[in-house]
mmCIF file of C-alpha atoms in Angstrom:
data_model
loop_
_atom_site.group_PDB
_atom_site.id
_atom_site.type_symbol
_atom_site.label_atom_id
_atom_site.label_comp_id
_atom_site.label_asym_id
_atom_site.label_seq_id
_atom_site.Cartn_x
_atom_site.Cartn_y
_atom_site.Cartn_z
ATOM 1 C CA MET A 134 142.156 97.303 103.682
ATOM 2 C CA SER A 135 141.390 96.672 107.360
ATOM 3 C CA ILE A 136 138.676 98.868 108.853
ATOM 4 C CA PHE A 137 141.206 99.966 111.489
ATOM 5 C CA ARG A 138 143.352 101.531 108.751
ATOM 6 C CA PHE A 139 140.595 103.804 107.478
ATOM 7 C CA PRO A 140 141.478 107.536 107.703
ATOM 8 C CA LEU A 141 140.419 109.609 110.746
ATOM 9 C CA LEU A 142 137.787 111.382 108.635
ATOM 10 C CA VAL A 143 135.871 108.102 108.315
ATOM 11 C CA TRP A 144 135.674 107.707 112.101
ATOM 12 C CA LEU A 145 134.650 111.331 112.622
ATOM 13 C CA GLY A 146 131.914 110.821 110.035
ATOM 14 C CA ILE A 147 130.775 107.744 111.937
ATOM 15 C CA GLY A 148 130.494 109.782 115.149
ATOM 16 C CA ILE A 149 128.418 112.447 113.396
ATOM 17 C CA LEU A 150 126.046 109.869 111.884
ATOM 18 C CA ILE A 151 125.551 108.107 115.227
ATOM 19 C CA ILE A 152 124.115 111.307 116.687
ATOM 20 C CA SER A 153 122.328 112.725 113.643
ATOM 21 C CA LEU A 154 120.542 109.552 112.564
ATOM 22 C CA GLY A 155 120.085 108.211 116.078
ATOM 23 C CA ILE A 156 117.981 111.256 116.918
ATOM 24 C CA ARG A 157 116.101 111.088 113.641
ATOM 25 C CA GLN A 158 115.166 107.422 114.003
ATOM 26 C CA SER A 159 113.775 107.999 117.506
ATOM 27 C CA PHE A 160 110.982 110.362 116.412
ATOM 28 C CA GLY A 161 108.479 107.496 116.105
ATOM 29 C CA ILE A 162 108.244 107.048 119.885
ATOM 30 C CA PHE A 163 107.269 110.745 120.216
ATOM 31 C CA MET A 164 104.075 110.304 118.156
ATOM 32 C CA MET A 165 101.701 109.499 121.015
ATOM 33 C CA PRO A 166 102.848 112.127 123.587
ATOM 34 C CA ILE A 167 103.122 114.917 121.009
ATOM 35 C CA SER A 168 99.731 114.100 119.463
ATOM 36 C CA MET A 169 98.190 114.187 122.940
ATOM 37 C CA THR A 170 99.839 117.541 123.743
ATOM 38 C CA PHE A 171 98.443 119.137 120.594
ATOM 39 C CA ASP A 172 95.125 117.263 120.921
ATOM 40 C CA ALA A 173 95.405 115.932 117.366
ATOM 41 C CA GLY A 174 95.160 112.598 115.550
ATOM 42 C CA ARG A 175 98.099 110.576 114.355
ATOM 43 C CA GLU A 176 98.042 112.210 110.934
ATOM 44 C CA PHE A 177 99.131 115.515 112.554
ATOM 45 C CA PHE A 178 102.469 114.099 113.704
ATOM 46 C CA SER A 179 102.772 111.743 110.718
ATOM 47 C CA PHE A 180 102.488 114.647 108.284
ATOM 48 C CA ALA A 181 105.076 116.671 110.233
ATOM 49 C CA ILE A 182 107.586 113.813 110.018
ATOM 50 C CA ALA A 183 106.627 113.188 106.377
ATOM 51 C CA LEU A 184 107.213 116.856 105.550
ATOM 52 C CA GLN A 185 110.524 116.735 107.439
ATOM 53 C CA ASN A 186 111.655 113.848 105.264
ATOM 54 C CA LEU A 187 110.456 115.480 102.072
ATOM 55 C CA LEU A 188 112.330 118.709 102.873
ATOM 56 C CA PHE A 189 115.312 116.605 103.959
ATOM 57 C CA GLY A 190 115.310 115.283 100.396
ATOM 58 C CA VAL A 191 114.584 118.643 98.722
ATOM 59 C CA PHE A 192 117.539 120.262 100.476
ATOM 60 C CA GLN A 193 119.841 117.294 99.844
ATOM 61 C CA PRO A 194 120.977 117.933 96.240
ATOM 62 C CA PHE A 195 121.779 121.585 97.047
ATOM 63 C CA VAL A 196 123.595 120.627 100.232
ATOM 64 C CA GLY A 197 125.490 117.995 98.222
ATOM 65 C CA MET A 198 126.516 120.590 95.624
ATOM 66 C CA ALA A 199 127.667 122.913 98.409
ATOM 67 C CA ALA A 200 129.688 120.092 99.988
ATOM 68 C CA ASP A 201 131.338 119.279 96.636
ATOM 69 C CA ARG A 202 132.238 122.947 96.223
ATOM 70 C CA PHE A 203 133.056 124.191 99.745
ATOM 71 C CA GLY A 204 133.945 120.975 101.565
ATOM 72 C CA SER A 205 132.048 118.741 103.973
ATOM 73 C CA LYS A 206 133.392 120.346 107.153
ATOM 74 C CA LYS A 207 131.653 123.706 106.727
ATOM 75 C CA ILE A 208 128.395 122.097 105.638
ATOM 76 C CA ILE A 209 128.273 119.723 108.613
ATOM 77 C CA ILE A 210 128.999 122.545 111.086
ATOM 78 C CA GLY A 211 126.152 124.616 109.660
ATOM 79 C CA GLY A 212 123.891 121.579 109.651
ATOM 80 C CA ALA A 213 124.616 120.754 113.310
ATOM 81 C CA VAL A 214 123.697 124.302 114.357
ATOM 82 C CA THR A 215 120.451 124.190 112.350
ATOM 83 C CA TYR A 216 119.592 120.729 113.688
ATOM 84 C CA GLY A 217 120.066 121.823 117.304
ATOM 85 C CA LEU A 218 118.022 124.981 116.783
ATOM 86 C CA GLY A 219 115.209 122.965 115.210
ATOM 87 C CA LEU A 220 115.100 120.549 118.151
ATOM 88 C CA LEU A 221 115.074 123.405 120.663
ATOM 89 C CA LEU A 222 112.269 125.297 118.915
ATOM 90 C CA THR A 223 110.240 122.092 118.550
ATOM 91 C CA SER A 224 110.473 121.535 122.311
ATOM 92 C CA ILE A 225 109.000 124.974 123.083
ATOM 93 C CA SER A 226 106.381 125.032 120.318
ATOM 94 C CA THR A 227 102.853 125.906 121.390
ATOM 95 C CA SER A 228 101.341 126.448 117.944
ATOM 96 C CA HIS A 229 100.992 124.113 114.988
ATOM 97 C CA GLU A 230 102.799 126.600 112.744
ATOM 98 C CA LEU A 231 105.948 126.818 114.886
ATOM 99 C CA PHE A 232 105.916 123.062 115.435
ATOM 100 C CA TYR A 233 105.811 122.347 111.696
ATOM 101 C CA PHE A 234 108.441 124.994 110.915
ATOM 102 C CA SER A 235 110.912 123.659 113.477
ATOM 103 C CA ILE A 236 110.471 119.886 113.220
ATOM 104 C CA SER A 237 109.959 119.866 109.444
ATOM 105 C CA MET A 238 111.914 122.784 107.972
ATOM 106 C CA LEU A 239 114.830 123.292 110.387
ATOM 107 C CA ILE A 240 115.413 119.674 111.356
ATOM 108 C CA GLY A 241 114.985 118.611 107.713
ATOM 109 C CA LEU A 242 117.710 121.067 106.683
ATOM 110 C CA GLY A 243 119.935 120.038 109.577
ATOM 111 C CA LEU A 244 119.560 116.369 108.685
ATOM 112 C CA SER A 245 120.430 116.977 105.043
ATOM 113 C CA ALA A 246 123.771 118.516 106.094
ATOM 114 C CA THR A 247 124.730 115.939 108.743
ATOM 115 C CA SER A 248 123.694 112.604 107.239
ATOM 116 C CA TYR A 249 124.794 110.096 104.635
ATOM 117 C CA VAL A 250 125.109 112.195 101.491
ATOM 118 C CA VAL A 251 127.629 114.683 102.863
ATOM 119 C CA VAL A 252 129.520 112.187 105.025
ATOM 120 C CA LEU A 253 129.732 109.489 102.336
ATOM 121 C CA GLY A 254 130.801 112.096 99.787
ATOM 122 C CA ALA A 255 133.722 112.990 102.064
ATOM 123 C CA VAL A 256 134.546 109.319 102.707
ATOM 124 C CA ALA A 257 134.578 108.547 98.957
ATOM 125 C CA LYS A 258 137.384 111.065 98.485
ATOM 126 C CA VAL A 259 139.707 109.450 101.045
ATOM 127 C CA VAL A 260 139.062 105.718 100.518
ATOM 128 C CA PRO A 261 140.297 103.739 97.471
ATOM 129 C CA ALA A 262 137.575 102.739 95.001
ATOM 130 C CA GLU A 263 138.005 99.005 95.624
ATOM 131 C CA HIS A 264 137.133 99.477 99.308
ATOM 132 C CA THR A 265 134.291 101.957 98.830
ATOM 133 C CA ALA A 266 131.355 99.633 99.595
ATOM 134 C CA LYS A 267 133.057 98.306 102.735
ATOM 135 C CA ALA A 268 133.775 101.849 103.986
ATOM 136 C CA PHE A 269 130.239 102.947 103.108
ATOM 137 C CA GLY A 270 128.842 99.892 104.905
ATOM 138 C CA LEU A 271 130.814 100.669 108.061
ATOM 139 C CA THR A 272 129.756 104.325 107.940
ATOM 140 C CA THR A 273 126.119 103.380 107.345
ATOM 141 C CA ALA A 274 126.260 101.011 110.304
ATOM 142 C CA ALA A 275 127.059 104.035 112.472
ATOM 143 C CA GLY A 276 123.576 105.416 111.917
ATOM 144 C CA SER A 277 122.182 102.104 113.064
ATOM 145 C CA PHE A 278 124.310 102.097 116.180
ATOM 146 C CA GLY A 279 122.929 105.560 116.883
ATOM 147 C CA MET A 280 119.431 104.116 116.607
ATOM 148 C CA PHE A 281 120.363 101.354 119.068
ATOM 149 C CA ALA A 282 121.981 103.815 121.483
ATOM 150 C CA VAL A 283 119.577 106.765 121.259
ATOM 151 C CA ILE A 284 116.118 105.159 121.171
ATOM 152 C CA PRO A 285 116.345 103.439 124.590
ATOM 153 C CA GLY A 286 117.720 106.682 126.009
ATOM 154 C CA ALA A 287 114.861 108.633 124.476
ATOM 155 C CA GLN A 288 112.342 106.164 125.885
ATOM 156 C CA SER A 289 113.931 106.555 129.324
ATOM 157 C CA LEU A 290 113.703 110.353 129.066
ATOM 158 C CA LEU A 291 110.026 110.102 128.097
ATOM 159 C CA THR A 292 109.415 107.804 131.062
ATOM 160 C CA HIS A 293 111.032 110.098 133.638
ATOM 161 C CA PHE A 294 110.452 113.527 132.061
ATOM 162 C CA ASP A 295 108.328 114.974 129.240
ATOM 163 C CA TRP A 296 108.921 114.989 125.485
ATOM 164 C CA GLN A 297 110.020 118.628 125.573
ATOM 165 C CA THR A 298 112.923 117.806 127.911
ATOM 166 C CA ALA A 299 113.918 114.846 125.746
ATOM 167 C CA LEU A 300 114.204 117.070 122.660
ATOM 168 C CA GLN A 301 116.227 119.637 124.600
ATOM 169 C CA VAL A 302 118.710 116.913 125.556
ATOM 170 C CA PHE A 303 118.912 115.994 121.870
ATOM 171 C CA ALA A 304 119.642 119.640 121.036
ATOM 172 C CA LEU A 305 122.653 119.527 123.371
ATOM 173 C CA LEU A 306 123.939 116.432 121.568
ATOM 174 C CA CYS A 307 124.243 118.502 118.402
ATOM 175 C CA CYS A 308 127.179 120.290 120.057
ATOM 176 C CA VAL A 309 129.071 116.991 119.904
ATOM 177 C CA MET A 310 128.535 116.903 116.124
ATOM 178 C CA LEU A 311 130.045 120.379 115.973
ATOM 179 C CA ALA A 312 133.124 119.150 117.830
ATOM 180 C CA PHE A 313 133.571 116.152 115.517
ATOM 181 C CA ALA A 314 133.156 118.269 112.374
ATOM 182 C CA SER A 315 135.789 120.773 113.544
ATOM 183 C CA PHE A 316 138.453 118.040 113.301
ATOM 184 C CA MET A 317 137.503 116.892 109.781
ATOM 185 C CA LYS A 318 140.212 117.297 107.191
ATOM 186 C CA ALA A 319 140.210 115.440 103.881
ATOM 187 C CA THR A 320 143.445 113.703 102.918
ATOM 188 C CA LYS A 321 142.958 112.383 99.414
ATOM 189 C CA THR A 322 144.497 109.080 98.443
ATOM 190 C CA ASN A 323 146.461 108.727 95.189
ATOM 191 C CA THR A 324 143.778 106.434 93.810
ATOM 192 C CA VAL A 325 141.135 109.098 94.172
ATOM 193 C CA VAL A 326 143.291 112.036 93.081
ATOM 194 C CA SER A 327 143.739 110.546 89.615
ATOM 195 C CA GLU A 328 139.965 110.305 89.302
ATOM 196 C CA VAL A 329 139.308 113.850 90.481
ATOM 197 C CA THR A 330 141.608 115.335 87.825
ATOM 198 C CA ASN A 331 138.824 114.712 85.330
ATOM 199 C CA GLU A 332 137.805 118.098 83.910
ATOM 200 C CA GLN A 333 134.107 117.256 83.749
ATOM 201 C CA THR A 334 131.898 120.068 85.033
ATOM 202 C CA LEU A 335 129.017 119.631 87.454
ATOM 203 C CA LYS A 336 126.512 120.454 84.705
ATOM 204 C CA GLN A 337 128.024 117.831 82.423
ATOM 205 C CA ALA A 338 127.931 115.257 85.223
ATOM 206 C CA LEU A 339 124.259 116.012 85.893
ATOM 207 C CA VAL A 340 123.315 115.726 82.202
ATOM 208 C CA GLU A 341 125.270 112.493 81.899
ATOM 209 C CA ALA A 342 123.534 110.957 84.911
ATOM 210 C CA CYS A 343 120.019 112.204 84.158
ATOM 211 C CA THR A 344 120.101 110.767 80.635
ATOM 212 C CA ASN A 345 121.259 107.382 81.901
ATOM 213 C CA ARG A 346 118.638 104.647 82.351
ATOM 214 C CA ASN A 347 120.620 102.948 85.119
ATOM 215 C CA TYR A 348 120.562 106.115 87.214
ATOM 216 C CA TRP A 349 116.759 106.203 87.161
ATOM 217 C CA LEU A 350 116.473 102.532 88.079
ATOM 218 C CA ILE A 351 118.650 103.312 91.114
ATOM 219 C CA HIS A 352 116.269 106.199 91.926
ATOM 220 C CA MET A 353 113.206 103.958 91.817
ATOM 221 C CA GLY A 354 114.754 101.306 94.042
ATOM 222 C CA PHE A 355 115.801 103.874 96.632
ATOM 223 C CA PHE A 356 112.279 105.342 96.615
ATOM 224 C CA VAL A 357 111.008 102.000 97.924
ATOM 225 C CA CYS A 358 113.695 101.946 100.618
ATOM 226 C CA GLY A 359 112.596 105.379 101.844
ATOM 227 C CA PHE A 360 108.957 104.307 101.926
ATOM 228 C CA HIS A 361 109.835 101.255 104.013
ATOM 229 C CA VAL A 362 112.131 102.794 106.599
ATOM 230 C CA MET A 363 110.012 105.826 107.463
ATOM 231 C CA PHE A 364 106.750 103.921 107.564
ATOM 232 C CA ILE A 365 108.248 101.385 109.964
ATOM 233 C CA ALA A 366 110.221 103.894 112.050
ATOM 234 C CA THR A 367 107.214 106.225 112.386
ATOM 235 C CA HIS A 368 104.329 103.776 112.761
ATOM 236 C CA LEU A 369 105.725 100.569 114.252
ATOM 237 C CA PRO A 370 105.399 101.861 117.856
ATOM 238 C CA SER A 371 101.750 102.805 117.294
ATOM 239 C CA TYR A 372 101.038 99.551 115.447
ATOM 240 C CA LEU A 373 102.401 97.530 118.369
ATOM 241 C CA ALA A 374 100.430 99.686 120.828
ATOM 242 C CA ASP A 375 97.273 98.851 118.877
ATOM 243 C CA LYS A 376 98.130 95.188 119.458
ATOM 244 C CA ASN A 377 98.154 95.889 123.234
ATOM 245 C CA LEU A 378 101.932 95.646 123.581
ATOM 246 C CA ASP A 379 103.879 97.893 125.963
ATOM 247 C CA ALA A 380 105.771 100.954 124.759
ATOM 248 C CA SER A 381 108.959 99.250 125.949
ATOM 249 C CA THR A 382 108.337 96.491 123.387
ATOM 250 C CA ALA A 383 108.246 99.016 120.567
ATOM 251 C CA ALA A 384 111.407 100.726 121.834
ATOM 252 C CA LEU A 385 113.123 97.336 122.059
ATOM 253 C CA ALA A 386 112.001 96.363 118.538
ATOM 254 C CA LEU A 387 113.385 99.618 117.117
ATOM 255 C CA ALA A 388 116.576 99.148 119.122
ATOM 256 C CA TYR A 389 116.923 95.689 117.556
ATOM 257 C CA VAL A 390 116.506 97.314 114.149
ATOM 258 C CA GLY A 391 119.465 99.501 115.021
ATOM 259 C CA ILE A 392 121.769 96.871 116.495
ATOM 260 C CA PHE A 393 121.176 94.286 113.762
ATOM 261 C CA ASN A 394 121.582 96.901 111.058
ATOM 262 C CA ILE A 395 125.099 97.513 112.371
ATOM 263 C CA PHE A 396 125.964 94.005 111.236
ATOM 264 C CA GLY A 397 123.657 94.116 108.234
ATOM 265 C CA SER A 398 125.007 97.351 106.767
ATOM 266 C CA TYR A 399 128.579 96.140 107.018
ATOM 267 C CA PHE A 400 127.624 92.698 105.683
ATOM 268 C CA TRP A 401 125.814 94.090 102.622
ATOM 269 C CA GLY A 402 128.665 96.542 102.046
ATOM 270 C CA VAL A 403 131.244 93.726 102.073
ATOM 271 C CA MET A 404 129.022 91.684 99.741
ATOM 272 C CA GLY A 405 128.877 94.699 97.435
ATOM 273 C CA ASP A 406 132.684 94.727 97.224
ATOM 274 C CA ARG A 407 132.863 90.977 96.555
ATOM 275 C CA PHE A 408 129.920 90.469 94.213
ATOM 276 C CA ASN A 409 127.900 92.397 91.646
ATOM 277 C CA LYS A 410 126.143 95.178 93.567
ATOM 278 C CA ARG A 411 122.905 95.007 91.579
ATOM 279 C CA TYR A 412 122.439 91.319 92.398
ATOM 280 C CA VAL A 413 123.284 91.919 96.044
ATOM 281 C CA MET A 414 120.699 94.725 96.101
ATOM 282 C CA SER A 415 118.046 92.458 94.586
ATOM 283 C CA ALA A 416 118.809 89.802 97.188
ATOM 284 C CA LEU A 417 118.393 92.388 99.954
ATOM 285 C CA TYR A 418 114.931 93.388 98.696
ATOM 286 C CA PHE A 419 113.842 89.755 98.363
ATOM 287 C CA VAL A 420 114.818 89.288 102.016
ATOM 288 C CA ARG A 421 112.753 92.371 102.958
ATOM 289 C CA THR A 422 109.775 90.969 101.054
ATOM 290 C CA ALA A 423 109.882 87.736 103.036
ATOM 291 C CA VAL A 424 110.473 89.427 106.410
ATOM 292 C CA ILE A 425 107.610 91.931 106.141
ATOM 293 C CA ALA A 426 105.201 89.326 104.738
ATOM 294 C CA ALA A 427 105.984 87.005 107.651
ATOM 295 C CA PHE A 428 105.477 89.780 110.213
ATOM 296 C CA VAL A 429 102.024 90.786 108.980
ATOM 297 C CA THR A 430 100.955 87.142 108.658
ATOM 298 C CA LEU A 431 102.078 85.828 112.055
ATOM 299 C CA PRO A 432 100.427 86.828 115.367
ATOM 300 C CA VAL A 433 101.943 90.007 116.819
ATOM 301 C CA THR A 434 103.554 89.275 120.193
ATOM 302 C CA ASP A 435 106.541 90.541 122.154
ATOM 303 C CA ASN A 436 108.640 87.790 120.581
ATOM 304 C CA THR A 437 107.537 88.330 116.974
ATOM 305 C CA ALA A 438 108.018 92.101 117.374
ATOM 306 C CA ALA A 439 111.582 91.531 118.564
ATOM 307 C CA LEU A 440 112.269 89.026 115.781
ATOM 308 C CA PHE A 441 110.872 91.436 113.199
ATOM 309 C CA GLY A 442 113.072 94.241 114.519
ATOM 310 C CA ALA A 443 116.145 92.021 114.245
ATOM 311 C CA ALA A 444 115.288 90.639 110.787
ATOM 312 C CA ILE A 445 114.268 93.930 109.181
ATOM 313 C CA GLY A 446 117.239 95.586 110.870
ATOM 314 C CA PHE A 447 119.631 93.236 109.101
ATOM 315 C CA CYS A 448 118.450 94.618 105.738
ATOM 316 C CA TRP A 449 117.376 98.064 106.997
ATOM 317 C CA LEU A 450 120.026 100.416 105.598
ATOM 318 C CA GLY A 451 122.151 97.918 103.721
ATOM 319 C CA THR A 452 120.722 99.731 100.684
ATOM 320 C CA VAL A 453 122.820 102.823 101.484
ATOM 321 C CA PRO A 454 126.328 101.418 100.860
ATOM 322 C CA LEU A 455 125.025 99.502 97.848
ATOM 323 C CA THR A 456 123.123 102.426 96.299
ATOM 324 C CA SER A 457 125.863 104.986 96.935
ATOM 325 C CA GLY A 458 128.404 102.387 95.831
ATOM 326 C CA LEU A 459 126.543 101.903 92.533
ATOM 327 C CA VAL A 460 126.429 105.654 91.907
ATOM 328 C CA ARG A 461 130.144 105.941 92.713
ATOM 329 C CA GLN A 462 131.012 102.896 90.573
ATOM 330 C CA ILE A 463 129.096 104.129 87.525
ATOM 331 C CA PHE A 464 129.698 107.889 87.706
ATOM 332 C CA GLY A 465 132.845 108.291 89.844
ATOM 333 C CA ALA A 466 133.572 110.028 93.147
ATOM 334 C CA ARG A 467 134.029 113.636 92.091
ATOM 335 C CA TYR A 468 130.362 114.642 92.163
ATOM 336 C CA LEU A 469 129.106 111.831 94.376
ATOM 337 C CA SER A 470 127.568 114.193 96.952
ATOM 338 C CA THR A 471 125.515 115.839 94.212
ATOM 339 C CA LEU A 472 124.486 112.731 92.269
ATOM 340 C CA TYR A 473 123.784 110.678 95.362
ATOM 341 C CA GLY A 474 122.012 113.712 96.814
ATOM 342 C CA LEU A 475 119.527 113.588 93.947
ATOM 343 C CA VAL A 476 119.010 109.860 94.470
ATOM 344 C CA PHE A 477 118.523 110.534 98.155
ATOM 345 C CA PHE A 478 115.845 113.107 97.295
ATOM 346 C CA THR A 479 113.884 110.308 95.645
ATOM 347 C CA HIS A 480 114.450 108.217 98.777
ATOM 348 C CA GLN A 481 112.971 111.025 100.841
ATOM 349 C CA VAL A 482 109.924 111.316 98.577
ATOM 350 C CA GLY A 483 109.352 107.681 99.463
ATOM 351 C CA SER A 484 109.943 108.525 103.133
ATOM 352 C CA PHE A 485 107.383 111.337 102.931
ATOM 353 C CA LEU A 486 104.763 108.999 101.524
ATOM 354 C CA GLY A 487 105.625 106.178 103.923
ATOM 355 C CA ALA A 488 105.250 108.378 107.005
ATOM 356 C CA TRP A 489 102.221 110.382 105.841
ATOM 357 C CA VAL A 490 100.225 107.707 103.994
ATOM 358 C CA GLY A 491 100.660 105.363 106.950
ATOM 359 C CA GLY A 492 98.882 107.839 109.225
ATOM 360 C CA ARG A 493 96.354 108.740 106.549
ATOM 361 C CA ILE A 494 95.357 105.124 105.952
ATOM 362 C CA TYR A 495 95.147 104.406 109.677
ATOM 363 C CA ASP A 496 92.871 107.398 110.320
ATOM 364 C CA TYR A 497 90.660 106.414 107.357
ATOM 365 C CA TYR A 498 90.458 102.626 107.831
ATOM 366 C CA GLY A 499 91.333 102.335 111.518
ATOM 367 C CA SER A 500 93.964 99.741 110.569
ATOM 368 C CA TYR A 501 97.528 99.522 109.255
ATOM 369 C CA GLU A 502 96.944 96.260 107.363
ATOM 370 C CA PRO A 503 96.555 97.792 103.838
ATOM 371 C CA ILE A 504 99.803 99.743 104.109
ATOM 372 C CA TRP A 505 101.719 96.753 105.472
ATOM 373 C CA TRP A 506 100.801 94.661 102.442
ATOM 374 C CA SER A 507 101.700 97.568 100.164
ATOM 375 C CA THR A 508 105.229 97.488 101.575
ATOM 376 C CA VAL A 509 105.471 93.784 100.718
ATOM 377 C CA VAL A 510 104.550 94.434 97.076
ATOM 378 C CA LEU A 511 106.937 97.387 96.828
ATOM 379 C CA ALA A 512 109.838 95.317 98.210
ATOM 380 C CA PHE A 513 109.272 92.658 95.550
ATOM 381 C CA VAL A 514 109.102 95.255 92.768
ATOM 382 C CA ALA A 515 112.333 96.893 93.991
ATOM 383 C CA ALA A 516 114.104 93.523 93.899
ATOM 384 C CA LEU A 517 113.181 93.181 90.215
ATOM 385 C CA LEU A 518 114.138 96.767 89.323
ATOM 386 C CA HIS A 519 117.827 96.253 90.155
ATOM 387 C CA LEU A 520 118.365 93.218 87.940
ATOM 388 C CA PRO A 521 118.648 95.088 84.582
ATOM 389 C CA ILE A 522 121.069 97.790 85.891
ATOM 390 C CA ASP A 523 124.342 98.024 83.928
ATOM 391 C CA ASP A 524 126.870 98.826 86.650
ATOM 392 C CA ARG A 525 129.916 99.344 84.442
ATOM 393 C CA PRO A 526 131.648 102.775 84.760
ATOM 394 C CA ILE A 527 130.051 105.309 82.451
ATOM 395 C CA ALA A 528 133.296 105.790 80.494
ATOM 396 C CA GLN A 529 133.432 102.054 79.808
ATOM 397 C CA ILE A 530 129.786 102.008 78.721
ATOM 398 C CA SER A 531 130.415 104.961 76.368
ATOM 399 C CA LYS A 532 133.461 103.246 74.887
ATOM 400 C CA CYS A 533 131.500 100.046 74.225
ATOM 401 C CA TRP A 534 128.666 102.074 72.661
ATOM 402 C CA LYS A 535 131.092 103.845 70.316
ATOM 403 C CA LYS A 536 132.600 100.509 69.216
ATOM 404 C CA GLU A 537 129.100 99.127 68.582
ATOM 405 C CA CYS A 538 128.191 102.188 66.494
ATOM 406 C CA GLN A 539 131.393 101.780 64.466
ATOM 407 C CA LYS A 540 130.596 98.109 63.824
ATOM 408 C CA ARG A 541 127.075 99.011 62.660
ATOM 409 C CA ALA A 542 128.497 101.693 60.355
ATOM 410 C CA LEU A 543 130.724 99.110 58.703
#
């Protein structure tokens, strides 16, 4: 299937992700001005972003269940309103309590309703199974394009105005998400309808997944992804500033992450349709291992920062179409928003630790070096974790297990 033949819902989902994730990935460049405004160390902002990501994950399974039950359209509309309100309140915060409530609680909830889990759950119901990874890769790439488009704009706003004005502009962008969501209407394909007729209940699906070893291996791998992306997105600008590089260099490096992830997400998604997803996922994490190790070993300059942004961007969110594709391949599309929502919660636990521990270690040691090398080790471990995953559909695995039991009985 050509990407131009994807249903309208896919393209509306892409528009929503461009805005939602573009704003989210720009928060790292707000660390210095916000910390100065509140006269606090880097851990203050790091913990706020870490808590945002943790709550993002905590809300995600419940938001996924609501999307499976009530439809993605209503959930995204509610999420866009909450997201905009959180950005507005953050911009006018004068106390630590209001700042944490708005940027962590409200924006975390808004993100959970306007990001991958809900959008990919809707996409899975309108795209044939054999094209799922490709569609997921294209949709994931949208978040990266948002990063490429929004971060330079945010840096420009910070240059000409203050951080409060920048967040207020972001709040207005949430109205565009509302407009896109209002046109969403699922049109199920015949391929998917036959799958959805399965009478399995949500409780049965949860028990089936949570007692499956492969599901937990997917969880552990996605934990590492979350740790990586939020540590880098939150702390790379400050790390480069410590190396006496301009703020524009950090913004450019993050923009490169976004633009190269557009190609990377689609590439890894296509590879996931053509080859075994678990091996493709392992290859992605081996690439991450090499890229991060090279960055922390080589001298940090404008050129190496740009090269790192491009290289890590190519394998930045390629995990999303592969991970969601594995969950869909093994457990089906009916409860994808719920099951992938739980996996995404684990991802956000990793994000929480990546954002918070990065600031904690810097404030304690005065250096990011220990945490950088930790990310190298984690990437290598994640590559190994995906190798033993059995990615056959759960019904096929159960059938093979029954035949094996019958043979043993004889």
